[in-house]
């Protein structure tokens, strides 16, 4: 019985460690990407967000998301906390490259607004 409990504990530790490694790797990949820099620019300039939280002052410490390449074009989903002069929001930005290789903001979702 003790051996079974040890095995279960080891499996739980391994699963937790793998999830942590994946999360840290994703954080490093997103926070150092060109796509994150571009998404932050679109977020800072969005008039709808500005009307809700004021001028953007800072971004959260742990952005999440994903970056994809399809048919030679890049697209990204960036999720981050945004701190404004009047409040905070959780923002999901969907950006993509058009055929001229220029980045465009496809969708900006704003939620969890705190004032």
XYZ file of C-alpha atoms in Angstrom:
115
model
C 0.000 0.000 0.000
C 2.853 2.419 0.841
C 4.463 1.688 -2.519
C 1.236 2.574 -4.358
C 0.974 5.869 -2.457
C 4.594 6.718 -3.363
C 3.910 5.986 -7.033
C 0.800 8.182 -6.983
C 2.733 11.018 -5.340
C 5.540 10.732 -7.914
C 3.046 10.779 -10.790
C 1.371 13.898 -9.348
C 4.758 15.611 -8.944
C 5.758 14.724 -12.514
C 2.458 16.020 -13.950
C 2.720 19.245 -11.953
C 6.348 19.719 -13.029
C 5.498 19.218 -16.708
C 2.641 21.735 -16.495
C 4.968 24.240 -14.828
C 7.677 23.751 -17.472
C 5.143 24.241 -20.278
C 3.710 27.378 -18.637
C 7.155 28.926 -18.111
C 8.204 28.058 -21.662
C 5.052 29.641 -23.078
C 5.604 32.765 -20.966
C 9.175 33.116 -22.228
C 8.125 32.524 -25.842
C 5.248 35.035 -25.740
C 6.930 37.786 -23.711
C 9.971 37.815 -26.043
C 8.020 37.699 -29.298
C 7.547 40.382 -31.920
C 3.849 39.523 -31.864
C 3.586 40.551 -28.193
C 5.192 43.926 -28.920
C 2.797 44.495 -31.820
C -0.246 43.412 -29.782
C 0.716 45.801 -26.962
C 0.840 48.661 -29.481
C -2.680 47.844 -30.709
C -3.939 47.506 -27.119
C -2.469 50.883 -26.093
C -4.147 52.605 -29.042
C -7.607 51.015 -28.711
C -10.225 53.742 -28.032
C -12.728 51.312 -26.494
C -10.204 50.155 -23.912
C -9.107 53.735 -23.199
C -12.709 54.728 -22.496
C -13.016 51.905 -19.955
C -9.695 52.001 -18.087
C -8.131 55.300 -19.119
C -4.677 55.718 -20.605
C -2.706 52.445 -20.575
C 0.067 52.673 -17.987
C 1.413 49.117 -17.826
C 0.858 45.470 -18.699
C 0.675 42.416 -16.464
C 3.779 40.381 -15.720
C 2.670 37.063 -17.213
C 1.242 37.262 -20.745
C -0.235 34.114 -22.256
C -1.261 33.145 -25.727
C -0.206 31.415 -28.864
C 1.505 32.151 -32.148
C 0.630 30.387 -35.397
C 2.006 30.289 -38.929
C -0.424 29.262 -41.643
C 0.026 29.604 -45.405
C 3.064 31.820 -44.861
C 1.171 34.299 -42.666
C 1.536 34.818 -38.932
C -1.271 35.199 -36.441
C -1.276 35.429 -32.668
C -3.550 35.422 -29.667
C -2.110 37.439 -26.782
C -3.732 37.486 -23.336
C -2.593 39.952 -20.694
C -3.687 42.200 -17.859
C -3.724 45.872 -18.734
C -3.365 48.581 -16.093
C -4.878 51.942 -16.949
C -5.139 55.291 -15.227
C -8.756 54.551 -14.182
C -8.785 50.768 -13.750
C -7.610 47.374 -14.920
C -8.795 44.893 -17.535
C -7.971 41.451 -18.851
C -7.501 41.697 -22.608
C -7.280 39.108 -25.361
C -5.915 40.460 -28.635
C -6.136 38.532 -31.884
C -3.688 39.913 -34.434
C -2.714 38.667 -37.867
C -0.591 39.512 -40.871
C -2.363 40.422 -44.086
C -1.036 39.492 -47.533
C 1.081 42.667 -47.589
C 2.810 41.370 -44.410
C 1.332 44.208 -42.318
C -0.056 43.410 -38.893
C -3.715 44.150 -38.207
C -5.818 43.849 -35.075
C -8.485 41.268 -35.835
C -10.359 41.267 -32.510
C -9.856 42.756 -29.060
C -11.798 41.193 -26.202
C -11.950 43.141 -22.940
C -13.128 41.548 -19.694
C -12.760 41.667 -15.914
C -12.776 45.417 -15.694
C -11.846 46.640 -12.213
C -12.213 50.273 -11.243
